[in-house]
mmCIF file of C-alpha atoms in Angstrom:
data_model
loop_
_atom_site.group_PDB
_atom_site.id
_atom_site.type_symbol
_atom_site.label_atom_id
_atom_site.label_comp_id
_atom_site.label_asym_id
_atom_site.label_seq_id
_atom_site.Cartn_x
_atom_site.Cartn_y
_atom_site.Cartn_z
ATOM 1 C CA MET L 1 0.000 0.000 0.000
ATOM 2 C CA GLN L 2 1.250 3.477 -0.866
ATOM 3 C CA ILE L 3 0.012 6.793 0.443
ATOM 4 C CA PHE L 4 0.425 10.329 -0.814
ATOM 5 C CA CYS L 5 -0.456 13.301 1.399
ATOM 6 C CA SER L 6 -0.837 16.769 -0.037
ATOM 7 C CA SER L 7 0.635 19.866 1.575
ATOM 8 C CA LEU L 8 -2.092 21.761 3.410
ATOM 9 C CA LYS L 9 -0.286 25.091 3.242
ATOM 10 C CA LYS L 10 0.518 24.762 -0.445
ATOM 11 C CA LEU L 11 -3.037 23.921 -1.424
ATOM 12 C CA PHE L 12 -4.491 26.599 0.809
ATOM 13 C CA LEU L 13 -2.334 29.274 -0.796
ATOM 14 C CA ALA L 14 -3.418 28.023 -4.187
ATOM 15 C CA LEU L 15 -7.014 28.506 -3.127
ATOM 16 C CA ILE L 16 -6.357 32.066 -2.056
ATOM 17 C CA LEU L 17 -4.329 33.019 -5.110
ATOM 18 C CA LEU L 18 -6.229 31.080 -7.742
ATOM 19 C CA SER L 19 -9.569 30.908 -5.950
ATOM 20 C CA GLY L 20 -10.256 27.302 -6.889
ATOM 21 C CA ALA L 21 -13.860 27.608 -5.809
ATOM 22 C CA GLY L 22 -13.655 30.488 -3.399
ATOM 23 C CA CYS L 23 -14.501 34.158 -3.563
ATOM 24 C CA GLN L 24 -12.499 37.066 -4.902
ATOM 25 C CA THR L 25 -13.015 40.794 -4.761
ATOM 26 C CA GLN L 26 -12.216 43.652 -7.030
ATOM 27 C CA ALA L 27 -9.184 45.761 -6.147
ATOM 28 C CA PRO L 28 -9.967 48.423 -3.523
ATOM 29 C CA SER L 29 -10.821 51.904 -4.780
ATOM 30 C CA PRO L 30 -8.944 54.999 -3.524
ATOM 31 C CA GLN L 31 -11.838 55.652 -1.126
ATOM 32 C CA VAL L 32 -11.276 52.323 0.641
ATOM 33 C CA THR L 33 -8.817 51.944 3.522
ATOM 34 C CA ALA L 34 -7.347 48.442 3.608
ATOM 35 C CA PHE L 35 -5.901 46.436 6.507
ATOM 36 C CA GLN L 36 -4.272 43.092 5.745
ATOM 37 C CA GLU L 37 -1.859 40.716 7.414
ATOM 38 C CA THR L 38 -1.338 37.035 8.187
ATOM 39 C CA VAL L 39 -2.505 35.737 11.559
ATOM 40 C CA MET L 40 -2.216 32.108 12.710
ATOM 41 C CA THR L 41 -0.864 31.261 9.208
ATOM 42 C CA VAL L 42 -4.057 32.590 7.547
ATOM 43 C CA SER L 43 -4.325 35.932 5.725
ATOM 44 C CA TYR L 44 -7.028 38.458 6.551
ATOM 45 C CA ARG L 45 -8.228 41.476 4.601
ATOM 46 C CA ILE L 46 -10.401 44.237 6.027
ATOM 47 C CA LEU L 47 -11.664 47.108 3.886
ATOM 48 C CA VAL L 48 -13.231 50.203 5.428
ATOM 49 C CA GLY L 49 -15.374 52.084 2.955
ATOM 50 C CA HIS L 50 -14.152 55.620 3.593
ATOM 51 C CA SER L 51 -11.037 57.613 4.401
ATOM 52 C CA LEU L 52 -9.747 57.462 7.960
ATOM 53 C CA SER L 53 -7.772 59.732 10.232
ATOM 54 C CA GLU L 54 -4.529 58.467 11.746
ATOM 55 C CA LEU L 55 -6.309 58.103 15.071
ATOM 56 C CA GLN L 56 -9.056 55.984 13.485
ATOM 57 C CA VAL L 57 -6.474 53.813 11.734
ATOM 58 C CA GLU L 58 -4.773 53.091 15.068
ATOM 59 C CA GLN L 59 -8.158 52.452 16.690
ATOM 60 C CA ILE L 60 -9.036 49.871 14.032
ATOM 61 C CA ARG L 61 -5.621 48.230 14.218
ATOM 62 C CA ALA L 62 -5.986 47.831 17.980
ATOM 63 C CA LEU L 63 -9.475 46.363 17.602
ATOM 64 C CA ILE L 64 -8.257 43.884 14.972
ATOM 65 C CA ARG L 65 -5.284 42.873 17.111
ATOM 66 C CA THR L 66 -7.318 42.263 20.279
ATOM 67 C CA THR L 67 -9.953 40.262 18.380
ATOM 68 C CA PHE L 68 -7.381 37.913 16.866
ATOM 69 C CA GLU L 69 -5.651 37.600 20.237
ATOM 70 C CA GLU L 70 -8.993 36.531 21.710
ATOM 71 C CA ILE L 71 -9.520 33.940 18.970
ATOM 72 C CA ASP L 72 -6.081 32.484 19.655
ATOM 73 C CA ALA L 73 -6.513 32.524 23.442
ATOM 74 C CA VAL L 74 -9.980 30.944 23.473
ATOM 75 C CA TYR L 75 -10.731 28.923 20.317
ATOM 76 C CA ASN L 76 -7.398 27.739 18.899
ATOM 77 C CA LYS L 77 -6.676 24.044 19.510
ATOM 78 C CA TRP L 78 -3.072 24.538 18.348
ATOM 79 C CA ASN L 79 -2.442 26.905 21.253
ATOM 80 C CA PRO L 80 -1.778 24.618 24.250
ATOM 81 C CA ASN L 81 -2.740 27.427 26.616
ATOM 82 C CA SER L 82 -6.067 28.277 24.972
ATOM 83 C CA GLU L 83 -9.347 27.788 26.791
ATOM 84 C CA LEU L 84 -10.277 25.121 24.234
ATOM 85 C CA SER L 85 -7.065 23.183 24.898
ATOM 86 C CA HIS L 86 -7.803 23.227 28.623
ATOM 87 C CA LEU L 87 -11.279 21.808 27.942
ATOM 88 C CA ASN L 88 -9.822 19.106 25.714
ATOM 89 C CA ARG L 89 -7.536 17.981 28.550
ATOM 90 C CA LEU L 90 -10.312 17.686 31.139
ATOM 91 C CA LYS L 91 -11.107 14.298 32.651
ATOM 92 C CA ALA L 92 -14.610 12.848 32.438
ATOM 93 C CA GLY L 93 -16.964 14.622 34.841
ATOM 94 C CA GLU L 94 -14.470 17.381 35.669
ATOM 95 C CA ILE L 95 -16.345 20.710 35.673
ATOM 96 C CA LYS L 96 -14.869 23.971 34.399
ATOM 97 C CA PRO L 97 -16.513 27.419 34.030
ATOM 98 C CA LEU L 98 -16.743 28.756 30.481
ATOM 99 C CA SER L 99 -15.836 32.268 29.427
ATOM 100 C CA PRO L 100 -18.904 34.227 28.231
ATOM 101 C CA GLY L 101 -17.597 34.261 24.668
ATOM 102 C CA LEU L 102 -17.058 30.512 24.464
ATOM 103 C CA PHE L 103 -20.405 29.822 26.129
ATOM 104 C CA GLN L 104 -22.178 31.970 23.525
ATOM 105 C CA PHE L 105 -20.178 30.256 20.797
ATOM 106 C CA PHE L 106 -21.248 26.811 22.041
ATOM 107 C CA GLN L 107 -24.874 27.951 21.989
ATOM 108 C CA ARG L 108 -24.501 28.931 18.340
ATOM 109 C CA ILE L 109 -22.840 25.617 17.526
ATOM 110 C CA ASP L 110 -25.691 23.789 19.253
ATOM 111 C CA THR L 111 -28.132 25.372 16.799
ATOM 112 C CA LEU L 112 -26.035 24.242 13.816
ATOM 113 C CA VAL L 113 -25.650 20.707 15.177
ATOM 114 C CA HIS L 114 -29.409 20.302 15.404
ATOM 115 C CA LEU L 115 -30.057 22.039 12.074
ATOM 116 C CA SER L 116 -27.589 19.685 10.372
ATOM 117 C CA HIS L 117 -28.993 16.572 12.117
ATOM 118 C CA GLY L 118 -25.561 15.922 13.612
ATOM 119 C CA ARG L 119 -23.500 16.310 10.444
ATOM 120 C CA PHE L 120 -21.838 19.378 11.898
ATOM 121 C CA ASP L 121 -20.152 18.229 15.089
ATOM 122 C CA PRO L 122 -16.858 19.619 16.486
ATOM 123 C CA THR L 123 -16.309 16.520 18.660
ATOM 124 C CA VAL L 124 -14.709 14.707 15.682
ATOM 125 C CA GLU L 125 -11.217 15.665 16.895
ATOM 126 C CA PRO L 126 -10.336 12.153 18.239
ATOM 127 C CA LEU L 127 -11.533 10.680 14.944
ATOM 128 C CA GLN L 128 -9.391 13.091 12.945
ATOM 129 C CA LYS L 129 -6.333 12.256 15.020
ATOM 130 C CA LEU L 130 -6.831 8.509 14.520
ATOM 131 C CA TRP L 131 -7.362 8.660 10.778
ATOM 132 C CA LYS L 132 -4.580 11.141 10.112
ATOM 133 C CA SER L 133 -2.063 9.210 12.197
ATOM 134 C CA ARG L 134 -2.871 5.984 10.333
ATOM 135 C CA LEU L 135 -2.960 7.564 6.876
ATOM 136 C CA GLU L 136 0.416 9.151 7.507
ATOM 137 C CA GLN L 137 1.698 5.632 8.295
ATOM 138 C CA ASN L 138 0.474 4.327 4.927
ATOM 139 C CA GLN L 139 -2.447 2.409 6.387
ATOM 140 C CA MET L 140 -6.115 2.553 7.274
ATOM 141 C CA PRO L 141 -7.353 2.512 10.890
ATOM 142 C CA SER L 142 -8.888 -0.808 11.829
ATOM 143 C CA GLU L 143 -12.635 -1.198 12.262
ATOM 144 C CA GLN L 144 -11.998 -1.901 15.941
ATOM 145 C CA GLU L 145 -10.042 1.327 16.400
ATOM 146 C CA ILE L 146 -12.873 3.284 14.814
ATOM 147 C CA ALA L 147 -15.509 1.462 16.868
ATOM 148 C CA ASN L 148 -13.584 2.181 20.081
ATOM 149 C CA LEU L 149 -13.976 5.912 19.469
ATOM 150 C CA LYS L 150 -17.707 5.822 18.837
ATOM 151 C CA SER L 151 -18.600 6.365 22.494
ATOM 152 C CA CYS L 152 -16.589 9.601 22.745
ATOM 153 C CA ILE L 153 -17.828 11.203 19.502
ATOM 154 C CA GLY L 154 -21.006 13.255 19.530
ATOM 155 C CA TRP L 155 -22.231 16.679 20.622
ATOM 156 C CA ASP L 156 -24.375 14.972 23.273
ATOM 157 C CA LYS L 157 -21.182 13.848 25.032
ATOM 158 C CA ILE L 158 -20.496 17.392 26.279
ATOM 159 C CA HIS L 159 -22.584 19.576 28.612
ATOM 160 C CA PHE L 160 -22.562 23.353 29.010
ATOM 161 C CA ALA L 161 -26.142 24.484 29.678
ATOM 162 C CA ASP L 162 -25.383 26.252 32.968
ATOM 163 C CA GLY L 163 -22.292 28.140 31.796
ATOM 164 C CA THR L 164 -19.965 25.412 33.004
ATOM 165 C CA PHE L 165 -18.485 22.634 30.921
ATOM 166 C CA TYR L 166 -17.954 18.945 31.446
ATOM 167 C CA LYS L 167 -17.721 15.879 29.245
ATOM 168 C CA GLU L 168 -18.816 12.301 29.739
ATOM 169 C CA ASP L 169 -15.663 10.741 28.288
ATOM 170 C CA SER L 170 -12.106 11.918 28.912
ATOM 171 C CA ARG L 171 -11.251 11.144 25.285
ATOM 172 C CA THR L 172 -13.797 13.630 23.889
ATOM 173 C CA GLN L 173 -12.068 16.594 22.300
ATOM 174 C CA LEU L 174 -13.265 19.550 20.242
ATOM 175 C CA ASP L 175 -11.920 21.026 17.017
ATOM 176 C CA LEU L 176 -13.407 24.465 16.339
ATOM 177 C CA GLY L 177 -11.313 25.117 13.244
ATOM 178 C CA GLY L 178 -14.279 24.414 10.983
ATOM 179 C CA ILE L 179 -16.187 27.425 12.267
ATOM 180 C CA ALA L 180 -13.898 29.698 14.301
ATOM 181 C CA LYS L 181 -12.885 31.731 11.225
ATOM 182 C CA GLY L 182 -16.506 32.602 10.550
ATOM 183 C CA TRP L 183 -17.031 33.519 14.206
ATOM 184 C CA CYS L 184 -13.956 35.765 14.129
ATOM 185 C CA VAL L 185 -15.232 37.548 11.012
ATOM 186 C CA ASP L 186 -18.567 38.136 12.757
ATOM 187 C CA LEU L 187 -16.825 39.524 15.847
ATOM 188 C CA LEU L 188 -14.742 41.904 13.717
ATOM 189 C CA ILE L 189 -17.834 43.209 11.925
ATOM 190 C CA GLN L 190 -19.727 43.582 15.203
ATOM 191 C CA ARG L 191 -16.904 45.397 16.992
ATOM 192 C CA LEU L 192 -16.094 47.677 14.076
ATOM 193 C CA ASN L 193 -19.782 48.596 13.821
ATOM 194 C CA GLN L 194 -19.869 49.356 17.542
ATOM 195 C CA ALA L 195 -16.829 51.605 17.069
ATOM 196 C CA GLY L 196 -18.743 53.615 14.450
ATOM 197 C CA PHE L 197 -17.483 52.036 11.202
ATOM 198 C CA ASP L 198 -20.472 50.935 9.122
ATOM 199 C CA ASN L 199 -19.219 50.261 5.582
ATOM 200 C CA LEU L 200 -17.002 47.186 5.807
ATOM 201 C CA TYR L 201 -15.667 44.155 3.996
ATOM 202 C CA VAL L 202 -14.007 41.562 6.262
ATOM 203 C CA GLU L 203 -12.343 38.384 4.983
ATOM 204 C CA TRP L 204 -10.241 35.826 6.816
ATOM 205 C CA GLY L 205 -9.115 32.716 4.969
ATOM 206 C CA GLY L 206 -11.855 33.032 2.350
ATOM 207 C CA ASP L 207 -14.694 33.593 4.842
ATOM 208 C CA ILE L 208 -16.312 36.939 4.034
ATOM 209 C CA ARG L 209 -18.880 39.237 5.617
ATOM 210 C CA THR L 210 -19.874 42.756 4.645
ATOM 211 C CA SER L 211 -21.595 45.638 6.366
ATOM 212 C CA GLY L 212 -23.171 48.632 4.690
ATOM 213 C CA LEU L 213 -22.110 49.752 1.234
ATOM 214 C CA HIS L 214 -19.047 50.169 -0.932
ATOM 215 C CA PRO L 215 -17.979 53.835 -1.273
ATOM 216 C CA HIS L 216 -19.532 53.827 -4.763
ATOM 217 C CA HIS L 217 -22.902 53.431 -3.018
ATOM 218 C CA ARG L 218 -23.392 49.832 -4.103
ATOM 219 C CA PRO L 219 -23.109 46.463 -2.363
ATOM 220 C CA TRP L 220 -19.708 44.800 -2.020
ATOM 221 C CA ASN L 221 -19.199 42.604 -5.099
ATOM 222 C CA VAL L 222 -17.473 39.213 -5.151
ATOM 223 C CA TYR L 223 -17.454 36.300 -7.556
ATOM 224 C CA ILE L 224 -17.383 32.552 -7.017
ATOM 225 C CA SER L 225 -14.835 31.017 -9.356
ATOM 226 C CA ARG L 226 -14.993 27.574 -10.847
ATOM 227 C CA LEU L 227 -12.807 24.771 -9.555
ATOM 228 C CA GLY L 228 -9.290 25.346 -10.847
ATOM 229 C CA ASP L 229 -10.309 28.390 -12.913
ATOM 230 C CA SER L 230 -9.856 31.828 -11.341
ATOM 231 C CA ASP L 231 -10.834 33.743 -14.486
ATOM 232 C CA PRO L 232 -13.780 36.000 -13.514
ATOM 233 C CA ARG L 233 -15.165 35.605 -17.043
ATOM 234 C CA HIS L 234 -15.826 31.949 -16.220
ATOM 235 C CA ALA L 235 -17.208 32.601 -12.751
ATOM 236 C CA LEU L 236 -19.798 30.275 -11.317
ATOM 237 C CA ALA L 237 -21.669 33.287 -9.950
ATOM 238 C CA TYR L 238 -21.337 37.013 -9.324
ATOM 239 C CA VAL L 239 -22.625 38.009 -5.914
ATOM 240 C CA SER L 240 -23.490 41.392 -4.430
ATOM 241 C CA LEU L 241 -23.263 41.298 -0.636
ATOM 242 C CA LYS L 242 -25.095 43.806 1.540
ATOM 243 C CA ASP L 243 -24.968 42.979 5.250
ATOM 244 C CA GLN L 244 -24.365 39.334 4.302
ATOM 245 C CA ALA L 245 -21.675 36.674 4.609
ATOM 246 C CA ILE L 246 -20.338 33.990 2.304
ATOM 247 C CA ALA L 247 -18.101 31.006 3.013
ATOM 248 C CA THR L 248 -16.752 28.174 0.890
ATOM 249 C CA SER L 249 -15.819 24.631 1.880
ATOM 250 C CA GLY L 250 -13.989 22.217 -0.405
ATOM 251 C CA ASP L 251 -12.294 18.842 -0.591
ATOM 252 C CA TYR L 252 -8.989 20.227 -1.932
ATOM 253 C CA PHE L 253 -7.268 21.631 1.191
ATOM 254 C CA GLN L 254 -5.665 18.354 2.293
ATOM 255 C CA TYR L 255 -6.044 14.839 1.011
ATOM 256 C CA TRP L 256 -4.480 11.384 1.025
ATOM 257 C CA THR L 257 -4.539 8.821 -1.777
ATOM 258 C CA LEU L 258 -4.192 5.157 -0.835
ATOM 259 C CA LYS L 259 -3.176 2.619 -3.484
ATOM 260 C CA GLU L 260 -4.020 -1.002 -2.797
ATOM 261 C CA ASP L 261 -4.536 -3.949 -5.151
ATOM 262 C CA GLY L 262 -4.405 -1.646 -8.151
ATOM 263 C CA GLN L 263 -7.169 0.608 -6.845
ATOM 264 C CA GLU L 264 -6.930 4.133 -5.486
ATOM 265 C CA THR L 265 -9.033 5.707 -2.759
ATOM 266 C CA THR L 266 -8.648 9.408 -2.007
ATOM 267 C CA TYR L 267 -9.776 10.887 1.303
ATOM 268 C CA CYS L 268 -9.973 14.586 2.131
ATOM 269 C CA HIS L 269 -9.623 16.469 5.429
ATOM 270 C CA ILE L 270 -13.390 16.714 6.097
ATOM 271 C CA PHE L 271 -14.724 14.109 8.535
ATOM 272 C CA ASN L 272 -18.280 12.851 8.763
ATOM 273 C CA PRO L 273 -19.324 12.289 12.405
ATOM 274 C CA LEU L 274 -22.178 10.028 11.273
ATOM 275 C CA THR L 275 -19.999 7.575 9.331
ATOM 276 C CA LEU L 276 -16.841 8.099 11.454
ATOM 277 C CA LYS L 277 -14.818 8.403 8.249
ATOM 278 C CA PRO L 278 -13.264 11.152 6.143
ATOM 279 C CA LEU L 279 -14.998 12.049 2.900
ATOM 280 C CA GLU L 280 -13.947 10.236 -0.263
ATOM 281 C CA VAL L 281 -12.991 12.329 -3.265
ATOM 282 C CA LYS L 282 -14.540 10.580 -6.257
ATOM 283 C CA ALA L 283 -16.659 11.070 -9.332
ATOM 284 C CA GLY L 284 -20.000 12.588 -8.369
ATOM 285 C CA SER L 285 -18.875 13.751 -4.929
ATOM 286 C CA ILE L 286 -19.285 17.389 -3.909
ATOM 287 C CA ALA L 287 -15.962 19.148 -4.474
ATOM 288 C CA SER L 288 -16.945 22.589 -3.259
ATOM 289 C CA ALA L 289 -19.881 24.336 -1.608
ATOM 290 C CA SER L 290 -20.381 28.072 -1.166
ATOM 291 C CA LEU L 291 -23.160 29.447 0.997
ATOM 292 C CA ILE L 292 -24.536 32.917 1.726
ATOM 293 C CA ALA L 293 -26.145 33.678 5.093
ATOM 294 C CA ASP L 294 -26.796 36.693 7.281
ATOM 295 C CA ASP L 295 -23.724 35.935 9.414
ATOM 296 C CA CYS L 296 -20.401 34.276 8.704
ATOM 297 C CA LEU L 297 -20.610 31.627 11.413
ATOM 298 C CA THR L 298 -23.758 30.223 9.795
ATOM 299 C CA ALA L 299 -22.282 30.467 6.298
ATOM 300 C CA ASP L 300 -19.073 28.760 7.429
ATOM 301 C CA GLY L 301 -20.790 25.920 9.268
ATOM 302 C CA LEU L 302 -23.501 25.169 6.699
ATOM 303 C CA ALA L 303 -21.084 25.254 3.754
ATOM 304 C CA LYS L 304 -19.229 22.404 5.450
ATOM 305 C CA VAL L 305 -22.493 20.548 6.090
ATOM 306 C CA LEU L 306 -23.274 20.617 2.354
ATOM 307 C CA MET L 307 -20.017 18.738 1.746
ATOM 308 C CA LEU L 308 -21.169 15.864 3.974
ATOM 309 C CA PHE L 309 -23.860 14.484 1.686
ATOM 310 C CA ASP L 310 -23.332 11.605 -0.712
ATOM 311 C CA SER L 311 -24.779 13.553 -3.634
ATOM 312 C CA LYS L 312 -25.667 17.064 -4.699
ATOM 313 C CA GLU L 313 -29.336 16.075 -4.794
ATOM 314 C CA GLU L 314 -29.324 14.980 -1.132
ATOM 315 C CA ALA L 315 -27.529 18.181 -0.135
ATOM 316 C CA GLU L 316 -30.104 20.278 -1.983
ATOM 317 C CA ASP L 317 -32.996 18.452 -0.318
ATOM 318 C CA TRP L 318 -31.482 19.236 3.083
ATOM 319 C CA ILE L 319 -30.673 22.905 2.410
ATOM 320 C CA LYS L 320 -34.179 23.526 1.072
ATOM 321 C CA GLN L 321 -35.551 22.316 4.402
ATOM 322 C CA ALA L 322 -33.002 24.443 6.265
ATOM 323 C CA GLN L 323 -34.110 27.502 4.307
ATOM 324 C CA LEU L 324 -37.597 27.192 5.801
ATOM 325 C CA GLY L 325 -36.283 28.062 9.272
ATOM 326 C CA THR L 326 -33.120 29.978 8.399
ATOM 327 C CA PRO L 327 -33.917 32.858 6.031
ATOM 328 C CA ASN L 328 -31.701 34.364 3.345
ATOM 329 C CA LEU L 329 -29.645 31.251 2.546
ATOM 330 C CA SER L 330 -28.262 30.903 -0.977
ATOM 331 C CA TYR L 331 -25.847 28.227 -2.150
ATOM 332 C CA TRP L 332 -23.697 26.953 -5.007
ATOM 333 C CA MET L 333 -22.160 23.505 -5.294
ATOM 334 C CA ILE L 334 -19.610 21.948 -7.647
ATOM 335 C CA THR L 335 -19.414 18.176 -8.097
ATOM 336 C CA ARG L 336 -16.551 16.143 -9.481
#
């Protein structure tokens, strides 16, 4: 058996630069003040739709810095000192108070878990660790190894209703990477609005939310490019965002191809908590899903849910039901 693992960083940069199925914007006009940098290995871009004084520029920079520091200190599993990392190390039944921000975040996740019928579930972290460790060793995890984890996977294995947190199984761990970017974008929009800045475009790692209008008194315009084709003339869709968010999920960030008995099976980095397996990349599978919602957390989470269906038709049946209770959802999907 042979295994080939792609480079996550290399593919992610290709997505940003070539926009495989993500979103791109037009270059900022002279009336737009831009802030951009790389934080936690991911680039952000914030556009403010009017000229700013030096004092306002410093005010915005400070707000951006403190928001990203909060994301790292609370939600980042790669930071061993983050609040999330402390929760992941708790023993079964050990109770710990939650910060107000993380408690609110868990409440929002709870809504998405139920809306997705369990397809969105951050407790897949132990499953991800098992599969990735085995795939990197040129092998599949055994059925017994997967079965042993079943009792620690599931949103119902954690409890936080009273503002404190505990888990039923010491092995249960959370990975918030699938939705923390969208949450951060929402926080930036919210805090910039509260500071008096109304016309905004905020993007972090391809997750986008806008507020107000572009200086040309129009919505903020983006386009969704086709897989592997960043030419705007071939765009899948042109989108005008006014107080809306858009996020894209795809199977091309990280993948492994196993060769055995003359057959190849390719798995991507997205894990299905219902099947306890990573998604297969194959003919007919969903390669990319983009979703518009009123906030970026919802767009981020539900775009990933769309990836977790066996076919585009099943995904569309689900999202049409979701639209009944969650207004203003629009979506685009690309299949292989």
